[in-house]
Amino acid sequence: MSDSQPVILTCAQPTGGLTIGNYLGAIKNWADMLESNNCFFGIVDQHAITVDYTPSELRQNTLSCVAQYIACGLDPEKSNIFVQSHVTGHTELAWVLSCITPLGELQRMTQFKDKTKHLNKEDESHSDDDSQSKVFINSGLLMYPVLMAADILLYNAHSVPVGADQKQHLELCRNLAQRFNHKYSDTFNVPEPYIAKQGQRIMSLQDPSRKMSKSDVNQNATLFLLDDPKIIRKKIMSAVTDSSSKIEVSEDKPGVTNLLNIYSSFNNESPEAIAEKYIGKGYGDLKSDLADLVVSKLSPVQERYQELMNDKKYLESVLKQGAENAQKLAFKTLRKVYKKAGFLNRF
Ligand code: ATP
Ligand code: LTN
């Protein structure tokens, strides 16, 4: 990596163990970009507190996420792995950007609407006088996309590799970059999303109309990178499939199509070519082979993860270096932004 290479930035939230959705839709593609880019991989702990959480678990998940990143092939010698709260600038830039963000745009964000849907219902069920126990929608959840835009613009990223679910957030980030440039003069690079064809949307094993998510309440819906082989097998064998038993890629068969997509993302054959191999066979055969494949692909990741978790000093040194490198770039951008916004120089 060198300062003259294009900047690639992307992040994941330490809201729980990483899933095969995170791996196939995101991290696997990031690992291919290390050679020819200046890569920044963030673990966004400040985003993770927008949902209900336990501080001790957040601390553990953050370190575990670093180890999972490295175990998945993100080489810290060739990239910068950092924790968001270790770098001054993310929340400062978010504040400046929030002042050029229309409220309505944030309220219309799909993720905000999804994440607040059930909170709205719970809110209605409480009476006004039990305000202590009242569930509320925190403003951080609304501001989430602005903080995400700040994550990206702080490093003047050229490209942002993400899963398809982040397309709308990236669009807002591009709008904010353009709005700032127009209002104050050219400052930010307008970043391009990079959404890989394969693995961009891995769906829940229990409800293939929803994306696989690490915060899904039904643990059987999600395959975690660190799941035990027995659990992986059990979750895949009990995945929801469709009424007719033919194995094919079809919009009418979201369950089996999802399994074929997972298969395809792990072995790089097209889902259609895989389906052909199962002509005359049943769902059980497909699921059993898929379980073998997933276990064999994840076991080296799990072994490396265990080694890394036994060497906390090493993980901390990775984060120290990552934060130092990230901070240099962040300060540079923030100084420029503050000057353009009309803030007086610090004496
Ligand atoms: P949560 O489930 O807590 O909402 P998440 O897993 O969706 O979190 P992140 O950990 O921040 O969110 O996601 C990291 C990256 O993984 C993002 O680029 C995101 O687009 C991608 N990603 C997440 N889930 C999937 C999925 N099911 N399929 C493909 N890509 C995904
Ligand atoms: N919103 C993303 C996580 C995220 C991110 C970012 C991704 C936060 N900041 C900056 C790319 C670039 C998510 O929920 N998956």
Coordinates of C-alpha atoms and ligand atoms in Angstrom, one line a residue:
M1 CA 0.0 0.0 0.0
S2 CA 1.2 3.5 -0.7
D3 CA -0.2 7.0 -0.4
S4 CA -0.4 7.4 -4.2
Q5 CA -2.7 4.4 -4.6
P6 CA -6.5 4.8 -4.8
V7 CA -8.1 4.7 -1.4
I8 CA -10.6 1.8 -0.7
L9 CA -12.5 2.0 2.5
T10 CA -15.1 -0.2 4.0
C11 CA -16.4 -1.1 7.4
A12 CA -18.4 -3.7 9.4
Q13 CA -20.2 -3.2 12.7
P14 CA -19.1 -5.3 15.8
T15 CA -22.7 -6.0 16.6
G16 CA -22.0 -9.8 16.9
G17 CA -20.0 -12.5 15.1
L18 CA -19.5 -12.0 11.4
T19 CA -21.8 -14.0 9.1
I20 CA -21.2 -15.8 5.8
G21 CA -23.2 -12.8 4.4
N22 CA -20.5 -10.4 5.6
Y23 CA -17.9 -12.8 4.3
L24 CA -19.3 -13.6 0.8
G25 CA -20.9 -10.2 0.2
A26 CA -18.0 -8.1 1.6
I27 CA -14.8 -9.3 3.2
K28 CA -13.9 -12.0 0.6
N29 CA -13.9 -9.3 -2.1
W30 CA -11.9 -6.8 0.1
A31 CA -9.1 -9.4 0.3
D32 CA -8.6 -9.2 -3.5
M33 CA -8.0 -5.5 -3.4
L34 CA -5.0 -5.4 -1.1
E35 CA -2.2 -5.3 -3.7
S36 CA -3.2 -2.3 -5.8
N37 CA -5.0 0.0 -3.3
N38 CA -4.5 1.8 -0.1
C39 CA -7.1 -0.1 1.9
F40 CA -8.8 1.0 5.1
F41 CA -10.9 -1.6 6.9
G42 CA -12.9 -0.1 9.8
I43 CA -14.6 -1.7 12.7
V44 CA -17.4 0.8 13.4
D45 CA -18.1 0.6 17.1
Q46 CA -19.7 4.0 17.2
H47 CA -22.4 2.7 14.7
A48 CA -22.9 -0.4 16.9
I49 CA -24.3 1.6 19.8
T50 CA -27.3 2.7 17.7
V51 CA -29.0 -0.5 18.7
D52 CA -29.5 -2.1 22.1
Y53 CA -26.1 -3.5 23.3
T54 CA -24.0 -4.5 26.2
P55 CA -20.7 -2.6 26.6
S56 CA -18.6 -5.7 27.7
E57 CA -19.9 -7.6 24.6
L58 CA -19.1 -4.7 22.3
R59 CA -15.5 -4.6 23.6
Q60 CA -15.2 -8.4 23.0
N61 CA -16.9 -8.3 19.6
T62 CA -14.6 -5.5 18.5
L63 CA -11.4 -7.4 19.2
S64 CA -12.9 -10.6 17.8
C65 CA -13.9 -8.8 14.6
V66 CA -10.2 -7.8 14.1
A67 CA -9.2 -11.4 14.4
Q68 CA -11.9 -12.5 12.0
Y69 CA -10.9 -9.9 9.5
I70 CA -7.3 -11.1 9.5
A71 CA -8.3 -14.8 9.5
C72 CA -10.4 -14.1 6.4
G73 CA -7.3 -12.8 4.6
L74 CA -7.1 -9.1 5.3
D75 CA -3.4 -8.8 5.7
P76 CA -2.5 -6.0 8.2
E77 CA 0.9 -5.6 6.5
K78 CA -0.9 -4.6 3.3
S79 CA -3.8 -2.7 4.7
N80 CA -5.0 -0.5 7.6
I81 CA -7.3 -2.2 10.1
F82 CA -8.7 0.3 12.6
V83 CA -11.4 0.9 15.1
Q84 CA -13.7 3.9 14.4
S85 CA -13.6 5.3 18.0
H86 CA -9.8 5.3 17.9
V87 CA -9.7 7.9 15.2
T88 CA -10.7 11.5 16.0
G89 CA -12.7 12.9 13.1
H90 CA -15.6 10.5 12.3
T91 CA -18.1 12.1 14.6
E92 CA -16.8 15.6 14.0
L93 CA -17.2 15.3 10.3
A94 CA -20.6 13.7 10.8
W95 CA -21.7 16.8 12.6
V96 CA -20.7 19.1 9.8
L97 CA -22.4 16.8 7.3
S98 CA -25.6 16.6 9.3
C99 CA -25.9 20.3 8.9
I100 CA -26.3 19.8 5.1
T101 CA -28.5 16.8 5.3
P102 CA -32.3 17.2 5.0
L103 CA -34.2 15.5 7.8
G104 CA -36.7 14.0 5.4
E105 CA -33.9 12.1 3.5
L106 CA -32.8 10.3 6.7
Q107 CA -36.4 9.5 7.7
R108 CA -36.9 7.8 4.2
M109 CA -33.9 5.5 4.5
T110 CA -34.9 1.8 4.2
Q111 CA -32.6 0.6 7.0
F112 CA -34.0 3.3 9.4
K113 CA -37.6 2.3 8.6
D114 CA -36.8 -1.4 9.0
K115 CA -35.0 -1.0 12.3
T116 CA -37.6 1.3 13.8
K117 CA -40.7 -0.7 12.6
H118 CA -40.8 -2.9 15.7
L119 CA -39.8 -0.1 18.0
N120 CA -42.8 1.9 16.8
K121 CA -45.1 -0.9 17.7
E122 CA -43.6 -1.4 21.2
D123 CA -43.7 2.3 21.8
E124 CA -47.5 2.4 21.1
S125 CA -48.1 -0.4 23.6
H126 CA -46.6 1.7 26.5
S127 CA -48.7 4.2 28.4
D128 CA -47.4 7.8 28.8
D129 CA -46.9 7.6 32.5
D130 CA -44.4 4.7 32.5
S131 CA -41.8 6.8 30.8
Q132 CA -38.9 5.0 32.5
S133 CA -39.6 1.7 30.7
K134 CA -40.6 3.4 27.4
V135 CA -38.8 2.1 24.3
F136 CA -37.8 5.0 22.0
I137 CA -36.2 5.5 18.7
N138 CA -32.8 7.0 19.4
S139 CA -31.6 9.8 17.2
G140 CA -28.3 7.9 16.5
L141 CA -30.3 5.4 14.4
L142 CA -31.6 8.3 12.3
M143 CA -28.1 9.8 12.0
Y144 CA -26.5 6.5 11.2
P145 CA -26.1 7.2 7.4
V146 CA -24.5 10.6 8.0
L147 CA -21.9 9.0 10.3
M148 CA -21.4 6.4 7.6
A149 CA -20.8 9.1 5.0
A150 CA -18.3 10.7 7.3
D151 CA -16.5 7.3 7.6
I152 CA -16.0 7.3 3.9
L153 CA -15.4 11.0 3.1
L154 CA -12.9 11.4 5.9
Y155 CA -10.5 9.2 3.9
N156 CA -11.5 10.6 0.6
A157 CA -12.2 7.0 -0.5
H158 CA -12.5 6.3 -4.2
S159 CA -14.3 3.1 -3.9
V160 CA -16.4 1.5 -1.2
P161 CA -17.0 -2.3 -1.5
V162 CA -20.2 -3.2 0.2
G163 CA -23.1 -5.7 0.0
A164 CA -26.2 -4.6 -2.0
D165 CA -28.1 -3.6 1.2
Q166 CA -25.8 -0.5 1.5
K167 CA -26.6 0.9 -1.9
Q168 CA -29.0 3.6 -0.6
H169 CA -26.5 4.7 2.1
L170 CA -23.8 5.1 -0.5
E171 CA -26.1 7.2 -2.6
L172 CA -26.7 9.5 0.3
C173 CA -22.9 9.7 0.9
R174 CA -22.4 10.7 -2.8
N175 CA -25.1 13.4 -2.5
L176 CA -23.5 14.8 0.6
A177 CA -20.0 14.9 -1.0
Q178 CA -21.5 16.8 -4.0
R179 CA -23.6 19.1 -1.8
F180 CA -20.5 20.0 0.3
N181 CA -18.3 20.5 -2.7
H182 CA -21.0 22.8 -4.2
K183 CA -21.6 24.8 -1.1
Y184 CA -18.0 25.3 0.0
S185 CA -15.8 24.4 -3.1
D186 CA -14.2 21.1 -4.2
T187 CA -13.2 19.1 -1.2
F188 CA -14.4 15.5 -1.4
N189 CA -13.9 12.8 -3.9
V190 CA -17.4 11.4 -4.9
P191 CA -17.0 7.7 -4.0
E192 CA -18.1 4.8 -6.1
P193 CA -19.9 1.9 -4.6
Y194 CA -18.4 -1.5 -5.5
I195 CA -21.0 -4.2 -5.3
A196 CA -19.7 -7.6 -6.4
K197 CA -22.0 -9.7 -8.5
Q198 CA -21.5 -12.9 -6.5
G199 CA -22.6 -13.0 -2.9
Q200 CA -24.0 -9.5 -2.8
R201 CA -27.2 -10.5 -1.1
I202 CA -27.1 -13.7 1.0
M203 CA -30.5 -14.3 2.5
S204 CA -31.7 -15.7 5.8
L205 CA -31.9 -19.5 6.0
Q206 CA -35.2 -19.3 7.7
D207 CA -36.9 -16.5 5.7
P208 CA -35.2 -16.1 2.3
S209 CA -37.1 -12.9 1.7
R210 CA -34.9 -11.2 4.3
K211 CA -31.1 -10.7 4.2
M212 CA -29.0 -12.9 6.5
S213 CA -28.2 -10.6 9.4
K214 CA -26.0 -11.1 12.5
S215 CA -28.6 -9.5 14.7
D216 CA -31.4 -11.8 13.6
V217 CA -33.3 -13.0 16.6
N218 CA -33.6 -16.5 15.1
Q219 CA -30.0 -17.9 15.3
N220 CA -30.9 -20.7 12.9
A221 CA -31.4 -18.1 10.2
T222 CA -27.7 -17.1 10.2
L223 CA -24.5 -19.0 9.5
F224 CA -21.7 -17.4 11.6
L225 CA -18.0 -17.7 10.5
L226 CA -17.2 -19.2 13.9
D227 CA -20.1 -21.7 14.1
D228 CA -19.1 -25.2 15.0
P229 CA -19.2 -27.7 12.1
K230 CA -22.1 -29.6 13.7
I231 CA -24.1 -26.3 14.0
I232 CA -23.3 -25.4 10.4
R233 CA -24.6 -28.8 9.3
K234 CA -27.7 -28.5 11.4
K235 CA -28.6 -25.0 10.2
I236 CA -28.1 -25.9 6.6
M237 CA -30.1 -29.1 6.8
S238 CA -33.0 -27.2 8.4
A239 CA -32.9 -24.3 6.0
V240 CA -36.3 -23.4 4.5
T241 CA -36.7 -24.6 1.0
D242 CA -39.7 -24.4 -1.4
S243 CA -42.7 -26.6 -2.1
S244 CA -41.6 -28.4 -5.3
S245 CA -38.5 -30.5 -4.9
K246 CA -36.8 -29.4 -8.2
I247 CA -33.4 -27.8 -7.7
E248 CA -33.2 -24.7 -9.9
V249 CA -32.5 -21.0 -9.8
S250 CA -35.8 -19.2 -9.9
E251 CA -37.6 -16.2 -8.4
D252 CA -40.4 -18.5 -7.3
K253 CA -37.9 -20.6 -5.3
P254 CA -36.1 -18.1 -3.1
G255 CA -35.0 -20.8 -0.5
V256 CA -33.2 -23.1 -2.9
T257 CA -31.9 -20.2 -5.0
N258 CA -30.3 -18.8 -1.8
L259 CA -28.6 -22.2 -1.1
L260 CA -27.3 -22.3 -4.7
N261 CA -26.0 -18.8 -4.4
I262 CA -24.1 -19.6 -1.2
Y263 CA -22.7 -22.7 -2.9
S264 CA -21.7 -20.7 -5.9
S265 CA -20.0 -17.9 -3.9
F266 CA -17.9 -20.5 -2.1
N267 CA -16.9 -22.6 -5.1
N268 CA -17.0 -20.0 -7.9
E269 CA -19.2 -22.0 -10.2
S270 CA -22.4 -20.4 -11.5
P271 CA -25.6 -21.3 -9.5
E272 CA -27.2 -22.6 -12.7
A273 CA -24.2 -25.0 -13.3
I274 CA -24.5 -26.3 -9.8
A275 CA -28.2 -26.8 -10.1
E276 CA -27.6 -29.0 -13.2
K277 CA -25.5 -31.4 -11.2
Y278 CA -28.6 -32.0 -9.0
I279 CA -31.0 -33.1 -11.7
G280 CA -32.9 -36.1 -10.3
K281 CA -31.6 -35.5 -6.8
G282 CA -33.3 -34.0 -3.8
Y283 CA -32.9 -31.0 -1.4
G284 CA -31.2 -33.3 1.1
D285 CA -28.4 -34.1 -1.3
L286 CA -27.8 -30.4 -2.1
K287 CA -27.9 -29.4 1.6
S288 CA -25.5 -32.1 2.7
D289 CA -23.0 -31.2 0.0
L290 CA -23.3 -27.6 0.8
A291 CA -22.7 -28.2 4.5
D292 CA -19.5 -30.2 3.6
L293 CA -18.4 -27.3 1.4
V294 CA -19.0 -24.6 4.0
V295 CA -17.3 -26.5 6.7
S296 CA -14.3 -27.1 4.6
K297 CA -14.0 -23.4 3.6
L298 CA -14.5 -22.1 7.1
S299 CA -12.3 -24.5 9.0
P300 CA -9.0 -22.8 8.0
V301 CA -10.5 -19.4 8.9
Q302 CA -11.6 -20.8 12.3
E303 CA -8.1 -22.3 13.0
R304 CA -6.4 -19.0 12.2
Y305 CA -8.9 -17.1 14.3
Q306 CA -8.1 -19.2 17.4
E307 CA -4.4 -18.6 16.9
L308 CA -4.9 -14.8 16.6
M309 CA -7.2 -14.7 19.7
N310 CA -4.4 -16.3 21.7
D311 CA -2.1 -13.4 20.8
K312 CA -4.0 -10.3 22.0
K313 CA -0.7 -8.3 21.9
Y314 CA -0.4 -8.8 18.2
L315 CA -4.1 -7.8 17.6
E316 CA -3.5 -4.6 19.7
S317 CA -0.4 -3.8 17.7
V318 CA -2.4 -4.1 14.5
L319 CA -5.0 -1.7 15.8
K320 CA -2.4 0.8 17.0
Q321 CA -0.7 1.0 13.6
G322 CA -4.0 1.1 11.8
A323 CA -5.3 4.0 14.0
E324 CA -2.1 5.9 13.5
N325 CA -2.3 5.6 9.7
A326 CA -6.0 6.4 9.6
Q327 CA -5.6 9.4 11.9
K328 CA -3.0 11.0 9.6
L329 CA -5.5 11.0 6.7
A330 CA -8.4 11.9 8.9
F331 CA -6.8 15.0 10.4
K332 CA -5.8 16.2 7.0
T333 CA -9.4 16.1 5.7
L334 CA -10.9 17.4 8.9
R335 CA -8.5 20.4 8.9
K336 CA -9.6 21.2 5.4
V337 CA -13.3 20.9 6.1
Y338 CA -13.1 23.0 9.3
K339 CA -11.3 25.8 7.4
K340 CA -13.9 25.7 4.6
A341 CA -16.8 25.7 7.1
G342 CA -15.5 28.9 8.6
F343 CA -14.2 27.6 11.9
L344 CA -11.4 29.7 13.3
N345 CA -7.9 28.1 13.4
R346 CA -6.9 26.6 16.7
F347 CA -4.3 28.8 18.5
Ligands
ATP1 P1 -26.5 -6.1 11.3 O1 -27.0 -7.5 10.9 O2 -26.1 -6.0 12.7 O3 -27.5 -5.1 10.8 P2 -24.8 -6.3 9.1 O4 -24.1 -7.6 9.1 O5 -25.8 -6.0 8.1 O6 -25.2 -5.9 10.5 P3 -22.2 -5.0 8.8 O7 -21.5 -5.9 9.7 O8 -21.9 -3.5 9.0 O9 -23.8 -5.1 8.9 O10 -21.9 -5.3 7.3 C1 -20.6 -5.4 6.8 C2 -20.7 -5.7 5.3 O11 -21.3 -6.9 5.0 C3 -21.5 -4.6 4.5 O12 -20.7 -4.3 3.4 C4 -22.7 -5.3 4.2 O13 -23.3 -4.8 3.0 C5 -22.3 -6.7 4.0 N1 -23.4 -7.6 4.3 C6 -24.1 -7.8 5.5 N2 -25.0 -8.7 5.4 C7 -25.0 -9.2 4.1 C8 -25.7 -10.2 3.4 N3 -26.7 -10.9 4.0 N4 -25.3 -10.5 2.1 C9 -24.3 -9.8 1.5 N5 -23.6 -8.8 2.1 C10 -23.9 -8.5 3.4
LTN2 N1 -23.6 0.7 7.3 C1 -22.7 -0.5 7.0 C2 -21.5 -0.4 7.9 C3 -20.7 0.8 7.6 C4 -19.9 1.0 6.5 C5 -19.3 2.3 6.7 C6 -19.7 0.3 5.3 C7 -20.5 1.8 8.5 N2 -19.7 2.7 7.9 C8 -18.5 2.9 5.7 C9 -18.9 0.9 4.3 C10 -18.3 2.2 4.5 C11 -23.6 -1.7 7.3 O1 -24.5 -1.7 8.1 N3 -23.3 -2.8 6.7

